């Protein structure tokens, strides 16, 4: 295969960064338009298969499957793709074109990406009522056109849960009945242990594994430092560190590896261990899982059934949210504006902790465009540096992960904070990227005018 050289205007060393970004944006729009065309063509192929199937005189299932199989095989051979997967793609494309036409049109216009299309389709496919689905699609597109795929996905899921005519509690009962654990064998003597669980349990399990892993990593670093001191000062009378086994001091496992080992230890021995039982983590250490659940007040007191939200995942049923709330000692009461959806106040006790609680509730994650690192793992950054007179006030604080905190201070990126926590980021080439608190994005989408059809 002969590859064509890059166009002169792109390959030219004199092309500015701003021009490169503009060309990339144009290229992305063209890719999105091509992906929308592919969806429409696959949908048309599905329609042709349906027309041919309707002409098959036999009622035998295998014979009636042949038109779709044949067409999928022809397309797959031309595109060098598996034909079984191609038949599924034809089916999904038909569902998109018939049920989410506005979403496909937005993809063709370059307003969203194909990942947004999948998120909208996955969340809204279960909404069979045409009017409810149209309201959901309009609200979901309002989010998708403003947010990255990663950020949009949980918001779209919440929108679908709230608009769906069947209560989430009923749908959750049916889904929870499918919970199971299975093993998928892999190569090289490995296998995957997979569990299908309610979301709040799955996220809680992973968080507990992460806490155990961090405790082991911290212990490893501390013991390694003790061993280094003991070796440097062998005659130090206080050098009990010389008795520390080298097994933990030289533990080189990654965090992912430690998570996997802790999972195995907890399931098989009921406690997490270090590589050689050196006491890095005391047996039965009280590490509890942490999940953040947002519960509407009416739902909490039982006066309403609006879905709650497991932050980072999406909607959970009111009954599960109330059960979690009943068992926790940590409460943050969040007051939200009825006109904008922005978090305005959190119960106050001491100023600094209250600011942290409010900002964590408002931001939920790092506020650099597209970043989803949880607020609890972020720094509270002064938008206007404190060294330059910026106040330690809610209107001048936002959560930034360490990576983007450093980016703000060490590069030409700049940020301005507007009312209601809206951040306006400006790139080194002058492009403006607004970042709106997630709940404001969701509120705007839900309050959008209904579609004119």
Coordinates of C-alpha atoms in Angstrom, one line a residue:
X1 CA 0.0 0.0 0.0
X2 CA 1.4 3.4 -1.0
X3 CA 0.7 6.2 1.5
X4 CA 0.2 9.7 0.1
X5 CA 2.5 12.4 1.6
X6 CA 0.9 14.9 3.9
X7 CA -0.4 18.1 2.3
X8 CA 2.2 20.8 2.1
X9 CA 0.4 23.2 4.3
X10 CA 0.3 20.6 7.1
X11 CA 3.8 19.3 6.7
X12 CA 5.3 22.8 6.5
X13 CA 7.5 23.5 9.5
X14 CA 6.2 27.1 9.5
X15 CA 2.6 26.2 10.3
X16 CA 1.7 27.6 13.7
X17 CA 0.3 25.6 16.6
X18 CA -3.0 27.5 16.3
X19 CA -3.2 26.4 12.6
X20 CA -2.5 22.8 13.7
X21 CA -5.3 22.9 16.2
X22 CA -7.7 24.4 13.7
X23 CA -6.8 21.7 11.1
X24 CA -7.3 19.0 13.8
X25 CA -10.8 20.4 14.6
X26 CA -11.7 20.3 10.9
X27 CA -10.3 16.8 10.5
X28 CA -12.3 15.6 13.5
X29 CA -15.5 17.1 12.0
X30 CA -14.9 15.2 8.8
X31 CA -14.3 12.0 10.7
X32 CA -17.6 12.5 12.6
X33 CA -19.4 13.1 9.4
X34 CA -17.9 9.9 7.8
X35 CA -19.0 7.9 10.9
X36 CA -22.5 9.3 10.6
X37 CA -22.6 8.3 7.0
X38 CA -21.4 4.8 7.9
X39 CA -24.2 4.5 10.5
X40 CA -26.8 5.5 7.9
X41 CA -25.4 3.1 5.3
X42 CA -25.4 0.2 7.7
X43 CA -28.9 1.0 8.6
X44 CA -29.8 1.0 4.9
X45 CA -28.1 -2.4 4.6
X46 CA -30.3 -3.6 7.5
X47 CA -33.4 -2.4 5.7
X48 CA -32.4 -4.2 2.5
X49 CA -31.9 -7.4 4.5
X50 CA -35.3 -6.9 6.1
X51 CA -36.9 -6.5 2.7
X52 CA -35.3 -9.6 1.4
X53 CA -36.3 -11.5 4.5
X54 CA -39.9 -10.5 4.0
X55 CA -39.8 -12.2 0.6
X56 CA -38.6 -15.6 2.0
X57 CA -41.5 -18.0 1.7
X58 CA -40.4 -20.3 4.4
X59 CA -41.1 -19.7 8.1
X60 CA -38.0 -21.7 9.1
X61 CA -35.7 -19.5 11.3
X62 CA -32.5 -20.5 9.6
X63 CA -33.7 -19.7 6.1
X64 CA -35.0 -16.3 7.2
X65 CA -31.7 -15.5 8.7
X66 CA -29.8 -16.0 5.5
X67 CA -30.5 -12.6 3.8
X68 CA -29.1 -10.7 6.8
X69 CA -26.1 -13.1 7.1
X70 CA -25.3 -12.8 3.4
X71 CA -25.4 -9.0 3.4
X72 CA -23.4 -8.8 6.6
X73 CA -20.8 -11.2 5.1
X74 CA -20.5 -9.1 1.9
X75 CA -20.0 -5.8 3.8
X76 CA -17.6 -7.4 6.2
X77 CA -15.5 -8.9 3.4
X78 CA -15.3 -5.6 1.7
X79 CA -14.3 -3.8 4.9
X80 CA -12.1 -6.7 6.2
X81 CA -14.2 -7.1 9.4
X82 CA -15.8 -10.1 11.0
X83 CA -19.2 -10.8 9.6
X84 CA -20.9 -11.8 12.9
X85 CA -20.0 -8.4 14.4
X86 CA -21.1 -6.7 11.2
X87 CA -24.6 -8.1 11.5
X88 CA -24.8 -6.7 15.0
X89 CA -23.6 -3.3 13.8
X90 CA -26.3 -3.3 11.1
X91 CA -28.9 -3.9 13.8
X92 CA -27.6 -1.2 16.1
X93 CA -27.3 1.3 13.2
X94 CA -30.9 0.7 12.3
X95 CA -31.9 1.4 15.9
X96 CA -30.0 4.6 15.9
X97 CA -31.4 5.9 12.6
X98 CA -34.9 5.1 13.5
X99 CA -34.8 5.9 17.3
X100 CA -32.1 8.6 17.6
X101 CA -32.2 10.5 14.3
X102 CA -31.3 13.8 15.9
X103 CA -28.2 12.2 17.5
X104 CA -27.0 10.8 14.2
X105 CA -27.6 14.3 12.6
X106 CA -25.5 15.9 15.4
X107 CA -22.7 13.5 14.7
X108 CA -22.8 14.3 11.0
X109 CA -22.6 18.0 11.8
X110 CA -19.5 17.4 14.0
X111 CA -21.3 18.6 17.1
X112 CA -20.6 15.4 19.0
X113 CA -18.4 12.3 18.7
X114 CA -19.3 8.7 18.1
X115 CA -18.7 8.0 21.8
X116 CA -21.5 10.4 22.6
X117 CA -23.7 8.5 20.2
X118 CA -23.0 5.2 22.0
X119 CA -23.7 6.8 25.4
X120 CA -27.0 8.3 24.3
X121 CA -28.1 5.1 22.6
X122 CA -27.1 2.8 25.6
X123 CA -28.9 5.1 28.1
X124 CA -32.0 5.7 26.0
X125 CA -32.6 2.4 24.3
X126 CA -34.9 1.3 27.0
X127 CA -37.2 4.3 26.7
X128 CA -39.8 3.0 24.3
X129 CA -42.3 5.8 24.6
X130 CA -41.7 8.1 21.6
X131 CA -42.4 11.4 23.5
X132 CA -40.3 10.5 26.5
X133 CA -37.4 9.3 24.2
X134 CA -37.6 12.6 22.2
X135 CA -37.4 14.6 25.5
X136 CA -34.4 12.5 26.6
X137 CA -32.6 12.8 23.3
X138 CA -32.9 16.6 23.3
X139 CA -31.6 16.8 26.9
X140 CA -28.8 14.3 26.2
X141 CA -27.6 16.2 23.1
X142 CA -27.5 19.5 25.1
X143 CA -25.1 17.7 27.4
X144 CA -23.1 15.9 24.8
X145 CA -22.4 19.1 22.8
X146 CA -20.8 20.7 25.8
X147 CA -19.0 17.8 27.6
X148 CA -16.5 15.1 26.8
X149 CA -17.7 11.5 26.4
X150 CA -16.4 10.5 29.8
X151 CA -18.2 13.4 31.6
X152 CA -21.3 13.2 29.5
X153 CA -22.0 9.5 30.1
X154 CA -23.1 9.6 33.8
X155 CA -25.1 12.8 33.2
X156 CA -26.9 11.2 30.3
X157 CA -27.6 8.1 32.4
X158 CA -29.2 10.2 35.1
X159 CA -31.3 12.0 32.5
X160 CA -32.5 8.7 31.1
X161 CA -33.4 7.5 34.6
X162 CA -35.4 10.6 35.4
X163 CA -37.3 10.7 32.1
X164 CA -37.9 6.9 31.8
X165 CA -41.6 6.2 32.3
X166 CA -40.8 3.0 34.3
X167 CA -39.4 3.8 37.8
X168 CA -35.8 3.0 38.3
X169 CA -36.6 0.9 41.4
X170 CA -38.5 -1.5 39.3
X171 CA -35.8 -1.7 36.6
X172 CA -33.1 -2.2 39.2
X173 CA -34.9 -5.2 40.8
X174 CA -35.0 -6.9 37.4
X175 CA -31.3 -6.1 36.7
X176 CA -30.1 -7.1 40.1
X177 CA -31.7 -10.5 39.6
X178 CA -29.1 -11.1 36.9
X179 CA -26.1 -10.6 39.3
X180 CA -23.5 -13.3 38.9
X181 CA -19.8 -14.2 39.0
X182 CA -18.0 -16.0 36.2
X183 CA -14.5 -16.8 34.9
X184 CA -13.2 -16.2 31.4
X185 CA -10.1 -18.2 30.6
X186 CA -7.2 -16.4 29.0
X187 CA -3.8 -17.4 27.6
X188 CA -0.6 -17.8 29.5
X189 CA -2.2 -19.5 32.4
X190 CA -4.4 -16.5 33.3
X191 CA -8.1 -15.9 33.7
X192 CA -10.5 -13.1 34.3
X193 CA -12.8 -13.2 37.4
X194 CA -15.8 -11.1 36.5
X195 CA -18.7 -10.1 38.8
X196 CA -21.9 -8.4 37.7
X197 CA -23.1 -6.5 40.8
X198 CA -25.2 -3.5 41.8
X199 CA -23.2 -0.4 41.0
X200 CA -22.9 0.8 44.6
X201 CA -21.4 -2.5 45.7
X202 CA -19.0 -2.7 42.7
X203 CA -17.7 0.9 43.3
X204 CA -17.4 0.2 47.0
X205 CA -15.4 -2.9 46.4
X206 CA -13.0 -1.1 44.1
X207 CA -12.6 1.8 46.5
X208 CA -11.8 -0.6 49.4
X209 CA -9.2 -2.4 47.3
X210 CA -7.6 1.0 46.4
X211 CA -7.4 2.0 50.0
X212 CA -5.7 -1.3 50.9
X213 CA -3.3 -0.8 48.0
X214 CA -2.4 2.7 49.1
X215 CA -1.8 1.6 52.7
X216 CA 0.5 -1.2 51.4
X217 CA 2.4 1.2 49.1
X218 CA 2.8 3.8 52.0
X219 CA 4.1 1.0 54.3
X220 CA 6.5 -0.2 51.7
X221 CA 8.0 3.3 51.3
X222 CA 8.3 3.8 55.0
X223 CA 10.0 0.5 55.6
X224 CA 12.3 1.0 52.7
X225 CA 13.4 4.3 54.2
X226 CA 13.9 2.6 57.6
X227 CA 16.0 -0.1 56.0
X228 CA 18.1 2.5 54.2
X229 CA 18.7 4.3 57.5
X230 CA 19.5 1.1 59.4
X231 CA 22.1 0.1 56.7
X232 CA 23.7 3.6 56.8
X233 CA 23.9 3.6 60.6
X234 CA 24.4 -0.1 61.6
X235 CA 25.7 0.8 65.1
X236 CA 22.8 3.1 65.9
X237 CA 21.3 1.9 69.2
X238 CA 17.9 3.0 68.2
X239 CA 18.2 1.3 64.8
X240 CA 15.4 -1.3 65.3
X241 CA 14.8 -0.8 61.6
X242 CA 17.7 -3.2 60.9
X243 CA 15.3 -6.0 61.8
X244 CA 12.8 -5.0 59.1
X245 CA 12.6 -7.8 56.5
X246 CA 13.7 -6.8 53.0
X247 CA 10.7 -8.4 51.4
X248 CA 8.4 -5.4 52.0
X249 CA 11.1 -2.8 51.6
X250 CA 11.8 -4.2 48.1
X251 CA 8.1 -4.7 47.1
X252 CA 7.9 -3.4 43.5
X253 CA 4.3 -4.2 42.7
X254 CA 2.2 -1.7 40.9
X255 CA -1.0 -0.4 42.4
X256 CA -3.0 -2.5 39.9
X257 CA -1.1 -5.5 40.9
X258 CA -1.6 -4.8 44.6
X259 CA -5.3 -4.4 44.0
X260 CA -5.5 -7.8 42.4
X261 CA -3.4 -9.4 45.2
X262 CA -5.6 -7.7 47.9
X263 CA -8.7 -9.0 46.2
X264 CA -7.3 -12.5 46.2
X265 CA -6.3 -12.2 49.8
X266 CA -9.6 -10.9 51.0
X267 CA -11.6 -13.5 49.1
X268 CA -9.4 -16.5 50.1
X269 CA -8.1 -15.5 53.5
X270 CA -10.4 -12.7 54.7
X271 CA -7.5 -10.3 55.2
X272 CA -5.1 -8.3 53.0
X273 CA -1.5 -9.2 53.3
X274 CA 1.9 -7.9 52.2
X275 CA 4.1 -10.2 50.0
X276 CA 5.5 -12.1 53.1
X277 CA 3.1 -11.3 56.0
X278 CA 5.5 -8.6 57.4
X279 CA 2.7 -6.7 59.1
X280 CA 2.5 -3.9 56.6
X281 CA -1.2 -3.9 57.0
X282 CA -2.6 -5.1 60.4
X283 CA -4.9 -8.1 60.0
X284 CA -8.5 -7.0 60.0
X285 CA -7.5 -3.3 59.5
X286 CA -10.7 -1.3 59.4
X287 CA -10.6 0.0 55.9
X288 CA -14.1 0.8 54.8
X289 CA -15.3 1.5 51.2
X290 CA -16.2 5.0 50.3
X291 CA -18.9 6.0 47.8
X292 CA -20.5 9.4 47.2
X293 CA -24.2 9.3 46.8
X294 CA -26.3 12.3 46.0
X295 CA -29.9 12.0 47.3
X296 CA -32.7 14.5 46.6
X297 CA -34.3 15.6 50.0
X298 CA -37.7 14.3 49.0
X299 CA -36.3 10.9 48.1
X300 CA -34.3 10.7 51.3
X301 CA -37.4 11.3 53.5
X302 CA -39.5 9.0 51.4
X303 CA -41.8 11.7 50.0
X304 CA -40.5 11.2 46.5
X305 CA -39.0 8.6 44.2
X306 CA -36.6 10.7 42.1
X307 CA -33.5 8.6 41.5
X308 CA -30.4 9.2 43.6
X309 CA -26.9 9.2 42.0
X310 CA -23.8 7.3 42.7
X311 CA -21.2 9.9 41.7
X312 CA -18.9 8.6 39.0
X313 CA -21.4 6.0 37.8
X314 CA -25.0 7.3 37.5
X315 CA -28.5 6.7 38.8
X316 CA -29.3 4.2 41.6
X317 CA -32.7 3.3 43.0
X318 CA -34.2 5.4 45.9
X319 CA -34.5 2.3 48.1
X320 CA -30.8 1.6 47.9
X321 CA -29.9 5.3 48.4
X322 CA -32.0 5.4 51.6
X323 CA -30.4 2.2 52.8
X324 CA -26.9 3.6 52.3
X325 CA -27.9 6.9 54.0
X326 CA -29.2 5.1 57.0
X327 CA -25.9 3.4 57.6
X328 CA -23.5 6.3 57.2
X329 CA -22.2 8.8 59.8
X330 CA -21.1 11.3 57.2
X331 CA -23.6 13.8 56.0
X332 CA -23.3 16.8 53.8
X333 CA -26.6 18.7 53.2
X334 CA -26.3 20.5 49.9
X335 CA -28.5 23.4 48.9
X336 CA -29.1 23.8 45.1
X337 CA -30.4 26.8 43.3
X338 CA -33.9 26.2 42.0
X339 CA -33.2 28.3 38.9
X340 CA -29.7 27.2 37.9
X341 CA -29.1 23.9 39.5
X342 CA -25.8 25.2 41.0
X343 CA -24.7 24.1 44.5
X344 CA -25.0 27.3 46.6
X345 CA -24.4 26.2 50.2
X346 CA -23.4 23.2 52.3
X347 CA -24.1 23.0 56.1
X348 CA -21.3 25.0 57.8
X349 CA -19.3 24.3 61.0
X350 CA -15.8 25.6 60.4
X351 CA -15.1 27.8 57.3
X352 CA -12.4 25.7 55.7
X353 CA -14.0 22.3 55.9
X354 CA -17.3 23.8 54.8
X355 CA -15.6 25.3 51.7
X356 CA -14.1 22.0 50.9
X357 CA -17.5 20.2 51.3
X358 CA -19.3 22.7 49.1
X359 CA -16.6 22.8 46.4
X360 CA -16.4 19.0 46.3
X361 CA -20.2 18.8 45.9
X362 CA -20.2 21.5 43.2
X363 CA -17.2 20.2 41.2
X364 CA -17.3 16.4 41.8
X365 CA -14.1 16.1 39.8
X366 CA -11.1 18.1 38.4
X367 CA -12.4 21.2 36.6
X368 CA -10.0 21.2 33.7
X369 CA -12.0 20.4 30.6
X370 CA -12.5 16.7 30.1
X371 CA -10.8 15.6 33.4
X372 CA -12.8 13.2 35.6
X373 CA -10.4 12.7 38.5
X374 CA -12.5 12.7 41.7
X375 CA -12.6 15.9 43.8
X376 CA -11.3 14.0 46.8
X377 CA -8.1 13.4 44.9
X378 CA -7.7 17.0 43.8
X379 CA -6.2 20.2 45.2
X380 CA -8.3 23.3 46.0
X381 CA -6.7 25.8 43.6
X382 CA -7.0 29.6 43.9
X383 CA -8.2 30.8 40.5
X384 CA -6.4 34.1 41.2
X385 CA -3.3 33.1 43.0
X386 CA -3.3 33.8 46.7
X387 CA 0.2 35.3 46.3
X388 CA -1.4 37.9 44.0
X389 CA -4.2 38.8 46.3
X390 CA -6.7 36.1 45.4
X391 CA -9.1 35.5 48.3
X392 CA -9.7 32.1 49.9
X393 CA -13.3 32.3 48.9
X394 CA -15.8 30.1 47.1
X395 CA -15.8 32.3 44.1
X396 CA -12.0 32.0 43.8
X397 CA -11.6 28.3 44.5
X398 CA -12.0 25.2 42.3
X399 CA -10.8 21.6 42.3
X400 CA -7.8 20.8 40.1
X401 CA -6.0 17.4 40.0
X402 CA -2.2 17.7 40.5
X403 CA -1.6 17.3 36.8
X404 CA -3.8 20.2 35.7
X405 CA -2.9 22.2 38.8
X406 CA 0.7 22.2 37.6
X407 CA -0.4 22.8 34.0
X408 CA -2.2 26.0 35.2
X409 CA 0.9 27.4 37.0
X410 CA 3.7 26.1 34.7
X411 CA 2.4 26.9 31.3
X412 CA 0.6 29.6 29.3
X413 CA -2.9 28.1 30.1
X414 CA -5.0 30.6 32.0
X415 CA -8.4 30.4 33.8
X416 CA -11.0 32.9 34.9
X417 CA -13.9 32.0 37.3
X418 CA -17.3 33.4 36.6
X419 CA -20.4 33.4 38.9
X420 CA -21.9 30.0 39.7
X421 CA -18.5 28.2 39.5
X422 CA -18.2 28.5 35.7
X423 CA -14.5 28.3 34.6
X424 CA -13.3 29.9 31.4
X425 CA -10.0 28.3 30.3
X426 CA -7.9 29.9 27.6
X427 CA -5.3 27.8 25.8
X428 CA -1.8 29.1 24.8
X429 CA -3.1 29.6 21.3
X430 CA -6.1 31.7 22.5
X431 CA -8.8 29.1 22.3
X432 CA -11.5 29.4 24.9
X433 CA -12.9 26.3 26.7
X434 CA -15.7 26.9 29.2
X435 CA -16.1 24.3 32.0
X436 CA -19.5 24.4 33.6
X437 CA -20.3 22.5 36.9
X438 CA -21.8 19.2 36.0
X439 CA -25.1 19.8 37.8
X440 CA -25.7 23.1 35.9
X441 CA -25.1 21.2 32.6
X442 CA -27.7 18.6 33.7
X443 CA -30.1 21.2 34.9
X444 CA -29.9 23.2 31.7
X445 CA -30.5 20.0 29.7
X446 CA -33.5 19.0 31.8
X447 CA -35.1 22.4 31.6
X448 CA -34.7 22.7 27.8
X449 CA -37.9 23.4 25.8
X450 CA -39.6 20.2 24.6
X451 CA -38.9 19.3 20.9
X452 CA -41.4 20.7 18.4
X453 CA -42.6 17.3 17.2

